[in-house]
CSV table of C-alpha atoms and ligand atoms in Angstrom, one decimal:
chain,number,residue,atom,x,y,z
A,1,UNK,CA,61.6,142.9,53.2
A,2,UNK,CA,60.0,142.1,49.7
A,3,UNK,CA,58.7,138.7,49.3
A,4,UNK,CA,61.5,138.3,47.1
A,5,UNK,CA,64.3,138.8,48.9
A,6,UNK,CA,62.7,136.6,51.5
A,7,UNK,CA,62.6,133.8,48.8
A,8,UNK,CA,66.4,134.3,48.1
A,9,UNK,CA,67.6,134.5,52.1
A,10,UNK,CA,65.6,131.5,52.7
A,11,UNK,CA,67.0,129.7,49.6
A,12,UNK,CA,70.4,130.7,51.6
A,13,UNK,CA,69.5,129.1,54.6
A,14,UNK,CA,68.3,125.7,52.7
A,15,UNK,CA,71.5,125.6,51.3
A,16,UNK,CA,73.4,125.7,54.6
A,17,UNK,CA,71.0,123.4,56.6
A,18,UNK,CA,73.0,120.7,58.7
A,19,UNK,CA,71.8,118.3,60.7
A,20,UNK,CA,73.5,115.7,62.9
A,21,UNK,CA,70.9,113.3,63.6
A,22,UNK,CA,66.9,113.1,63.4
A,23,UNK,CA,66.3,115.5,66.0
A,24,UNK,CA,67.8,117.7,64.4
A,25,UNK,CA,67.0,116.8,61.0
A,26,UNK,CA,63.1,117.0,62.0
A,27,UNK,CA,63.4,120.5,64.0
A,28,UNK,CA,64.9,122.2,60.2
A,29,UNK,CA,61.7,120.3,58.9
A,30,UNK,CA,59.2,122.2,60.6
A,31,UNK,CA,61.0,126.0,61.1
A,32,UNK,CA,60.8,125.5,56.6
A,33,UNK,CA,58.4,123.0,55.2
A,34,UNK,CA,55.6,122.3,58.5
A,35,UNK,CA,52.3,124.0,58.1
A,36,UNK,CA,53.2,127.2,59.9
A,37,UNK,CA,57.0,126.7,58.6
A,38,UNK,CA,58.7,129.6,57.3
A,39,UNK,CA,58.4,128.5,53.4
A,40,UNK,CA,54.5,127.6,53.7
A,41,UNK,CA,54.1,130.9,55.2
A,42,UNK,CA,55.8,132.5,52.0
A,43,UNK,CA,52.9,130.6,49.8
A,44,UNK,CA,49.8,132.3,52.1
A,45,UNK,CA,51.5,135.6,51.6
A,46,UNK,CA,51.9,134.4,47.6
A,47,UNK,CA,48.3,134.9,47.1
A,48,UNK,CA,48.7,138.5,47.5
A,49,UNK,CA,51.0,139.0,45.1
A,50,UNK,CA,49.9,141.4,41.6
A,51,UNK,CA,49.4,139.0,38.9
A,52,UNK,CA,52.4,140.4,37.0
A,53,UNK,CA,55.0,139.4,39.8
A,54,UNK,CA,53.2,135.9,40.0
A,55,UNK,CA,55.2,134.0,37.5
A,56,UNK,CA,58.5,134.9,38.5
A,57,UNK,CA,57.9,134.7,41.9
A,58,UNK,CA,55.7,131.2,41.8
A,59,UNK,CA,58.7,129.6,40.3
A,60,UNK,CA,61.2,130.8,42.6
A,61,UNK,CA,59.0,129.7,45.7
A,62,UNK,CA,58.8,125.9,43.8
A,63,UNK,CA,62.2,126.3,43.8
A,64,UNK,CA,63.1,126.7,47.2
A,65,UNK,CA,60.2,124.3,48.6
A,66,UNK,CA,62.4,121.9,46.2
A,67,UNK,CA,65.5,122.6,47.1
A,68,UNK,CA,64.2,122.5,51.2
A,69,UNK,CA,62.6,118.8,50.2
A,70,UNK,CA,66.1,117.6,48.4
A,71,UNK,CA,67.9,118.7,51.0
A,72,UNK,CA,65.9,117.6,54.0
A,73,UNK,CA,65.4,113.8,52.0
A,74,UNK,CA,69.3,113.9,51.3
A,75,UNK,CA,70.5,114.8,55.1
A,76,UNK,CA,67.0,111.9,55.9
A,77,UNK,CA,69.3,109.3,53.9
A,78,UNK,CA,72.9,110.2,55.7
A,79,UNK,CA,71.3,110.1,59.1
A,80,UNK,CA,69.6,106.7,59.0
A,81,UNK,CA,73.0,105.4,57.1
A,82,UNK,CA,74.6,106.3,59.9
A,83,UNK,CA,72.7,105.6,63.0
A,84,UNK,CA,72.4,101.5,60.6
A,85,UNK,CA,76.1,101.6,60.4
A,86,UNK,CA,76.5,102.6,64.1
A,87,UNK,CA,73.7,99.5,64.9
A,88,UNK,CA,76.1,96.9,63.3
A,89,UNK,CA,79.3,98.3,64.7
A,90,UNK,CA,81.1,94.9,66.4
A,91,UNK,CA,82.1,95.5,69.7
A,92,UNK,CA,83.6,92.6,70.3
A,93,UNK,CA,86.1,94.1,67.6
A,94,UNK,CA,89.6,95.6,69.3
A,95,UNK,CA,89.5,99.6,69.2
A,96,UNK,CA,91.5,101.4,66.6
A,97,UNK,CA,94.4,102.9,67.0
A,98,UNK,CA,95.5,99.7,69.3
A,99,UNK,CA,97.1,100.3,72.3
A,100,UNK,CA,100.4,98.2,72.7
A,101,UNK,CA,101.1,96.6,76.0
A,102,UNK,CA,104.2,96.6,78.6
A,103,UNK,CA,106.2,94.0,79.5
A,104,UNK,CA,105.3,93.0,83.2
A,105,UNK,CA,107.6,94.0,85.8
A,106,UNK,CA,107.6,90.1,87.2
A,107,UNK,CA,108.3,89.1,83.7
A,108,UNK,CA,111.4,92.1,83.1
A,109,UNK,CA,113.0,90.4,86.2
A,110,UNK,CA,112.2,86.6,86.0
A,111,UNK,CA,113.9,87.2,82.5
A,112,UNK,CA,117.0,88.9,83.8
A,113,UNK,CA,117.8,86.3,86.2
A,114,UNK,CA,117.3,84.0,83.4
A,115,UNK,CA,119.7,86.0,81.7
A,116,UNK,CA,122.2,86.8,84.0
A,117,UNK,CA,123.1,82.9,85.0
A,118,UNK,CA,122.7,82.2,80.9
A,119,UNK,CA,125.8,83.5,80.7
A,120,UNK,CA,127.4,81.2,83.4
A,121,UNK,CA,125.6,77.9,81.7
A,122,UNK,CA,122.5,77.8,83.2
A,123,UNK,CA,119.6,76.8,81.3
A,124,UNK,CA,115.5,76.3,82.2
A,125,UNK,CA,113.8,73.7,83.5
A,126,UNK,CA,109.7,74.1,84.7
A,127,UNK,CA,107.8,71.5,87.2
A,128,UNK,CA,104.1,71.6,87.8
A,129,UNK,CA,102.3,73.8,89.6
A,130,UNK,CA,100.2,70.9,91.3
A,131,UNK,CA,102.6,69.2,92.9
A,132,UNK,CA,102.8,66.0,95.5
A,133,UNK,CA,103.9,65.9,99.0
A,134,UNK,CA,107.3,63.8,98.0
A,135,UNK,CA,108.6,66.5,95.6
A,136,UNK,CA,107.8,69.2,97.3
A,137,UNK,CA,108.7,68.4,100.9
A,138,UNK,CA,109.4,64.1,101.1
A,139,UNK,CA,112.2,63.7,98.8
A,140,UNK,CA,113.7,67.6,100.2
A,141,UNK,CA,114.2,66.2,102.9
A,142,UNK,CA,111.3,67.2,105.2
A,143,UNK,CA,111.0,64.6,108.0
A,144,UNK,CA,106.8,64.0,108.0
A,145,UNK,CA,106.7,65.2,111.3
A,146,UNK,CA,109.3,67.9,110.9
A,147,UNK,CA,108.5,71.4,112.2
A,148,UNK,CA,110.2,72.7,109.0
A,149,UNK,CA,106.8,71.3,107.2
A,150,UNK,CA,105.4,74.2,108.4
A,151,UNK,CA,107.9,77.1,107.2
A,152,UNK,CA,105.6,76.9,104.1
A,153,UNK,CA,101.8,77.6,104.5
A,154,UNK,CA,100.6,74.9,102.1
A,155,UNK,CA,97.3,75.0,100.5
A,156,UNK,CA,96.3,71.2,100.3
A,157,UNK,CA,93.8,70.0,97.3
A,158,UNK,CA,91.4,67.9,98.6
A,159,UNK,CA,90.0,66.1,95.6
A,160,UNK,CA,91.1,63.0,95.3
A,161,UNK,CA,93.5,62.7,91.9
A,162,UNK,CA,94.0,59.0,90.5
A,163,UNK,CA,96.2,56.7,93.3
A,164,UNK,CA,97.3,59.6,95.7
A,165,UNK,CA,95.9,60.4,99.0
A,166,UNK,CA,93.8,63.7,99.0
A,167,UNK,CA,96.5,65.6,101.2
A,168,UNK,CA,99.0,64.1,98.5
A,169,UNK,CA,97.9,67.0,96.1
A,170,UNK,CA,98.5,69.9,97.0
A,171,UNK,CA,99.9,73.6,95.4
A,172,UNK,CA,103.6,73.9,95.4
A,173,UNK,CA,105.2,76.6,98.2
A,174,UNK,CA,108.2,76.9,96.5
A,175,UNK,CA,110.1,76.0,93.1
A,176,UNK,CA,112.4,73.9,95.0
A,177,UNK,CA,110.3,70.7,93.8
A,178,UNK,CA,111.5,71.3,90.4
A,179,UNK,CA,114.9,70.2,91.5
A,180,UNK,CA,114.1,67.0,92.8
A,181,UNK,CA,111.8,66.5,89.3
A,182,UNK,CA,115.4,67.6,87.5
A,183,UNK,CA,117.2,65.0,89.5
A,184,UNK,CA,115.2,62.1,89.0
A,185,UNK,CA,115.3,63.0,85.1
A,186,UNK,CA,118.9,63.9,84.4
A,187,UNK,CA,122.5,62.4,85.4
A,188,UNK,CA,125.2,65.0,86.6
A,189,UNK,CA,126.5,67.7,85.8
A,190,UNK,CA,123.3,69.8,86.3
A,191,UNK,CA,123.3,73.5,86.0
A,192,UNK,CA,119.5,75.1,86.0
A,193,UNK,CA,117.5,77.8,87.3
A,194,UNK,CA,113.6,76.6,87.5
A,195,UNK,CA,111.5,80.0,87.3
A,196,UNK,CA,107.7,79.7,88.5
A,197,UNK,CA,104.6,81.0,90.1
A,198,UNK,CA,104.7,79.2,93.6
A,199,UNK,CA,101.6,79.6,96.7
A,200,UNK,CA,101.2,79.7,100.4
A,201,UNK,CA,98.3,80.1,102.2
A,202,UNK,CA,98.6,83.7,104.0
A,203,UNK,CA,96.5,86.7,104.5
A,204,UNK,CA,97.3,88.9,101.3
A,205,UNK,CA,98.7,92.2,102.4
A,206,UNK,CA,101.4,94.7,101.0
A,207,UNK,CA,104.3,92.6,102.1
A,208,UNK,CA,102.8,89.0,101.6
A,209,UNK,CA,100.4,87.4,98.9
A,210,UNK,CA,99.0,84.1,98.9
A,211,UNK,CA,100.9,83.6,95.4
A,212,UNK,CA,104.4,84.9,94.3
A,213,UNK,CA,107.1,83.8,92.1
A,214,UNK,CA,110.6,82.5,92.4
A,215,UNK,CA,113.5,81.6,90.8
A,216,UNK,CA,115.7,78.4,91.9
A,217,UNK,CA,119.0,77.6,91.3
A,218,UNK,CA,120.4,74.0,91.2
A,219,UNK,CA,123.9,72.8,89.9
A,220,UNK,CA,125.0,69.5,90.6
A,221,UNK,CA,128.8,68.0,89.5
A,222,UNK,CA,131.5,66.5,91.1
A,223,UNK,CA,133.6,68.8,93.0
A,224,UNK,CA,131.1,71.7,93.2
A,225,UNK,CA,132.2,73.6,96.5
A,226,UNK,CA,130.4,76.4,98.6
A,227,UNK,CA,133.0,78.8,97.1
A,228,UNK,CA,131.8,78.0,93.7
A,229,UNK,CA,128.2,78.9,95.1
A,230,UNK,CA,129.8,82.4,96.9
A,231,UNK,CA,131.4,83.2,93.5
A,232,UNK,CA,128.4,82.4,91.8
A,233,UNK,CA,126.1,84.6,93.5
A,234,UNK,CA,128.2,87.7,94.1
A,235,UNK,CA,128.5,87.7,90.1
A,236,UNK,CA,124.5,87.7,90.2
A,237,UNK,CA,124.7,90.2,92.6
A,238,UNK,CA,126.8,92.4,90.7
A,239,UNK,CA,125.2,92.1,87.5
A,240,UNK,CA,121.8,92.7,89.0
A,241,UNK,CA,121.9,95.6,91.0
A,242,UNK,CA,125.3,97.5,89.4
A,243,UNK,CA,129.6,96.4,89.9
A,244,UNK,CA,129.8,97.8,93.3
A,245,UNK,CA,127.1,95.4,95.2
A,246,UNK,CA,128.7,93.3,97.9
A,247,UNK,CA,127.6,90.3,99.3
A,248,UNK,CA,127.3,88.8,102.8
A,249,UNK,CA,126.1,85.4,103.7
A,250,UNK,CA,124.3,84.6,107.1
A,251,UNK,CA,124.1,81.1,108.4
A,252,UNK,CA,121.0,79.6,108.0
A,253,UNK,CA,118.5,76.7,107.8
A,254,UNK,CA,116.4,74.8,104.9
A,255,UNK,CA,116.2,70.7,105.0
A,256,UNK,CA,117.5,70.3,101.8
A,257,UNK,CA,120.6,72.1,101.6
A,258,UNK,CA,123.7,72.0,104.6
A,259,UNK,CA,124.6,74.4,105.1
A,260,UNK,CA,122.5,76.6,104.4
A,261,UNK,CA,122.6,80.7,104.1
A,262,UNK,CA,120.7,83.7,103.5
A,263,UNK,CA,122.4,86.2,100.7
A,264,UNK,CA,121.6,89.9,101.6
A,265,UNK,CA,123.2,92.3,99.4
A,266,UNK,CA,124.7,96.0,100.2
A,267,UNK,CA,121.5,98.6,100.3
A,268,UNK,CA,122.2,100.1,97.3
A,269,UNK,CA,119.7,102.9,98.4
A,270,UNK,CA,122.4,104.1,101.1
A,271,UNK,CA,125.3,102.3,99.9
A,272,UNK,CA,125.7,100.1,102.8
A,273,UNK,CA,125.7,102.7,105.1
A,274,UNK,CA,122.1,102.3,106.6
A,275,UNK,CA,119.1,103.5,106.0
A,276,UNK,CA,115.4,103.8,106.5
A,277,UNK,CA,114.9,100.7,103.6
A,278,UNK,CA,117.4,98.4,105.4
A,279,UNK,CA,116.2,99.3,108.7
A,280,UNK,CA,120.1,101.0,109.4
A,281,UNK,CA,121.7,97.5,108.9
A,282,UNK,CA,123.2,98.7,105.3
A,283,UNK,CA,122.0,95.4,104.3
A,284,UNK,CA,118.6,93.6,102.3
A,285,UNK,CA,117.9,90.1,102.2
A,286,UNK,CA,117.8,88.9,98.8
A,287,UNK,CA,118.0,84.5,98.7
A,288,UNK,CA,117.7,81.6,100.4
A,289,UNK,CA,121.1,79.2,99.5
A,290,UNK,CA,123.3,76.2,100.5
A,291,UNK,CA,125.2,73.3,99.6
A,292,UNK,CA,122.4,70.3,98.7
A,293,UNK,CA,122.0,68.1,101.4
A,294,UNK,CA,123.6,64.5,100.6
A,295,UNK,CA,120.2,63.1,102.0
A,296,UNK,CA,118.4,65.0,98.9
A,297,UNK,CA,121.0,63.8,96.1
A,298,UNK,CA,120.3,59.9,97.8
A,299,UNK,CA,116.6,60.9,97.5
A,300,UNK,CA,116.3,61.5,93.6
A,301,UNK,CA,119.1,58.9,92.7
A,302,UNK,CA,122.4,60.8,92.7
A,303,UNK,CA,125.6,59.3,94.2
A,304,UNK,CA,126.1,62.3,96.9
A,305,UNK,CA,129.9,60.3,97.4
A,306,UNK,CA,130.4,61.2,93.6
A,307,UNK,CA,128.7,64.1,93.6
A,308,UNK,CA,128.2,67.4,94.8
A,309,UNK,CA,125.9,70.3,94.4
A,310,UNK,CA,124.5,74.1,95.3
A,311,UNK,CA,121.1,75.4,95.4
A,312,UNK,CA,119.9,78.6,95.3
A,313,UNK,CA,116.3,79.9,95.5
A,314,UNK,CA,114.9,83.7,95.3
A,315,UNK,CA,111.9,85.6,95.1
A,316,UNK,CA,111.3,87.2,91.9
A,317,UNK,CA,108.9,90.3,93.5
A,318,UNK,CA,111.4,90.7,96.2
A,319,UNK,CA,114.0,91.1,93.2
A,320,UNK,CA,111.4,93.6,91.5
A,321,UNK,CA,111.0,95.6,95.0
A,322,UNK,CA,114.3,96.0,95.2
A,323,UNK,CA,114.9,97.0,91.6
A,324,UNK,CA,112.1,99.0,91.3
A,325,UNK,CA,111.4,100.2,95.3
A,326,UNK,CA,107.1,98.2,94.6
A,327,UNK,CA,106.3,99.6,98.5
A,328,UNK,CA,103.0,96.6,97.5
A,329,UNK,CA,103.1,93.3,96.4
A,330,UNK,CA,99.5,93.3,95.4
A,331,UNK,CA,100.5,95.8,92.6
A,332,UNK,CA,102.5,93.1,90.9
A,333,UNK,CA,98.9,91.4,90.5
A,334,UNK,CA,96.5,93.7,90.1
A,335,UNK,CA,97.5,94.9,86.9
A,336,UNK,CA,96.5,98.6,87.0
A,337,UNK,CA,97.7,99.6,84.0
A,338,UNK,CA,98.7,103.3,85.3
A,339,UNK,CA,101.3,101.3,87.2
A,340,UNK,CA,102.3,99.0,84.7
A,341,UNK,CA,102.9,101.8,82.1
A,342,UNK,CA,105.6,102.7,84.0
A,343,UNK,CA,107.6,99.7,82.3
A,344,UNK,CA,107.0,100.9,79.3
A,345,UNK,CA,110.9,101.7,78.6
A,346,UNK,CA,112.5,98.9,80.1
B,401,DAH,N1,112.7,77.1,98.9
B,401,DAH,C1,113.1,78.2,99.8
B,401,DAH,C2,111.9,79.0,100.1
B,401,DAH,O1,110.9,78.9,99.4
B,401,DAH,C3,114.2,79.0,99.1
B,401,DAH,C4,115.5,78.3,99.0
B,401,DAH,C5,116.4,78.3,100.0
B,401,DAH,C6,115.8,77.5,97.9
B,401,DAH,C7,117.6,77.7,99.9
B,401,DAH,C8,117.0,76.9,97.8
B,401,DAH,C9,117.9,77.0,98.8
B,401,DAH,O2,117.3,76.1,96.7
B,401,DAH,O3,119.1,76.3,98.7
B,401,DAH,O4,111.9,79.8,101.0
């Protein structure tokens, strides 16, 4: 090929040079403009050349070592913007496009309880999650020596906190302390559901976790009668797992409520005719219930001659379980978000 036609194919190539970073930018460098680069080799040969073709070629050759220089200065200036820019990037700074979150499953639920006994005048009352021995157990009617004491695995707090004994402090087992802290605070009638993260001192495993959550129920008035409670719950029921859930209550005992049940409702996997979920029983456990114990309404200040009064406590995962067949509680705290996307619509 004439020197010429060398010239213009290079000048070609100049003008197409990319380069994505200095690597890249140095290896176009030395194939043109490096002491045996393709352009300095087109100057040796430039000697040669007749003196006639000289003038037009010498400027075409300054000409294309320009252009090479421009270019490779140019593409210099992008790369070290870029790699400067990339050296101040914040990233501290939330990624672009944001994701959006899901609701948690706990949270779906603890707000459809909330929801469902809205509707029948319940409102929301919270307690503290630190708790003392007489709202939690004394004033629930937990004798101190009672075996009932230890139903709930309690984890104590040690440090000693202002007047109380160290074992005085310890981490609520259930939101049933809320009730007595409603009771000592407001006269009768009573109607609210106390929603809260409660703890227990057991190995963690797929069926138990040393914290969970739980709903109570308390409504206190004159008149109130365990077939206000029944009615109550089956309209719960109904509205939380679909209009053909029935209800069956077992006998059963808690200090502070006599008597006392356990609420399963009808499997709604096999529709109450038994299955491998509700171990062929056609039935799942759902709450703890019973009329408050007279001793309890003395306790916090409530005239239990006068007055009368249900309580009602469930778990909120066990709800969730149900609802949403969770085979593993630690799911519900783990948050994997390849499980928690699958909230997303609900
Ligand atoms: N506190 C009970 C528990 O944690 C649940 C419970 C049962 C609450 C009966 C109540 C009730 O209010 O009446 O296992």
């Amino acid at each position: 090929m004439a020197l010429k036609d060398r010239v213009q194919d290079l000048l070609g190539q100049v003008r197409d040079m990319k380069a994505a970073n200095a690597e890249e930018l140095e290896a176009l460098r030395i194939k043109y403009l490096s002491k045996k680069g393709e352009i300095t080799a087109l100057f040796n040969e430039f000697r040669n050349v007749p003196p006639e073709e000289k003038r037009e070629l010498g400027q075409l050759l300054n000409q294309l070592r320009q252009q090479a220089e421009g270019k490779i200065n140019e593409m210099r200036e992008l790369v070290e913007s870029q790699k400067a820019k990339a050296e101040r990037l914040d990233l501290t700074r939330t990624p672009d496009p944001i994701e959006l979150g899901t609701r948690h499953p706990l949270s779906l639920v603890r707000e459809e309880i909330i929801d469902i006994f809205s509707r029948i005048g319940f409102t929301v009352a919270e307690g503290p999650e630190v708790e003392d021995d007489k709202h939690v157990y004394g004033m629930l009617n937990f004798a101190p020596e009672h075996p009932a004491r230890d139903m709930q695995d309690t984890f104590f707090i040690e440090k000693e906190i202002g007047e109380q004994k160290p074992t005085d402090v310890l981490l609520r087992s259930h939101t049933s302390s809320v009730q007595t802290r409603v009771m000592t605070s407001q006269k009768p009638p009573i109607r609210v559901l106390c929603p809260g993260r409660v703890y227990r001192n057991e190995a963690i495993s797929a069926r138990a976790h040393c914290f969970f959550h739980q709903v109570e129920g308390l409504y206190i008035d004159k008149n109130v009668s365990f077939a206000d409670l029944k009615e109550a719950l089956l309209y719960f029921a109904k509205e939380m797992f679909g209009p053909e859930t029935q209800i069956r209550l077992r006998p059963s005992y808690f200090p502070f409520t006599e008597p006392s049940a356990e609420m399963d409702i009808s499997c709604d996997l096999c529709g109450g005719k038994g299955c491998s979920f509700c171990k062929g029983t056609g039935w799942v456990e759902i709450l703890g219930c019973g009329m408050v114990d007279p001793n309890v309404l003395e306790a916090c200040g409530i005239d239990s001659k006068v007055y009368t009064g249900y309580a009602f406590g469930m778990g909120v995962e066990r709800i969730a379980n149900l609802k949403y067949r969770v085979k593993d509680l630690r799911l519900f705290s783990e948050n994997d978000v390849r499980f928690l996307r699958q909230f997303e619509s609900c």
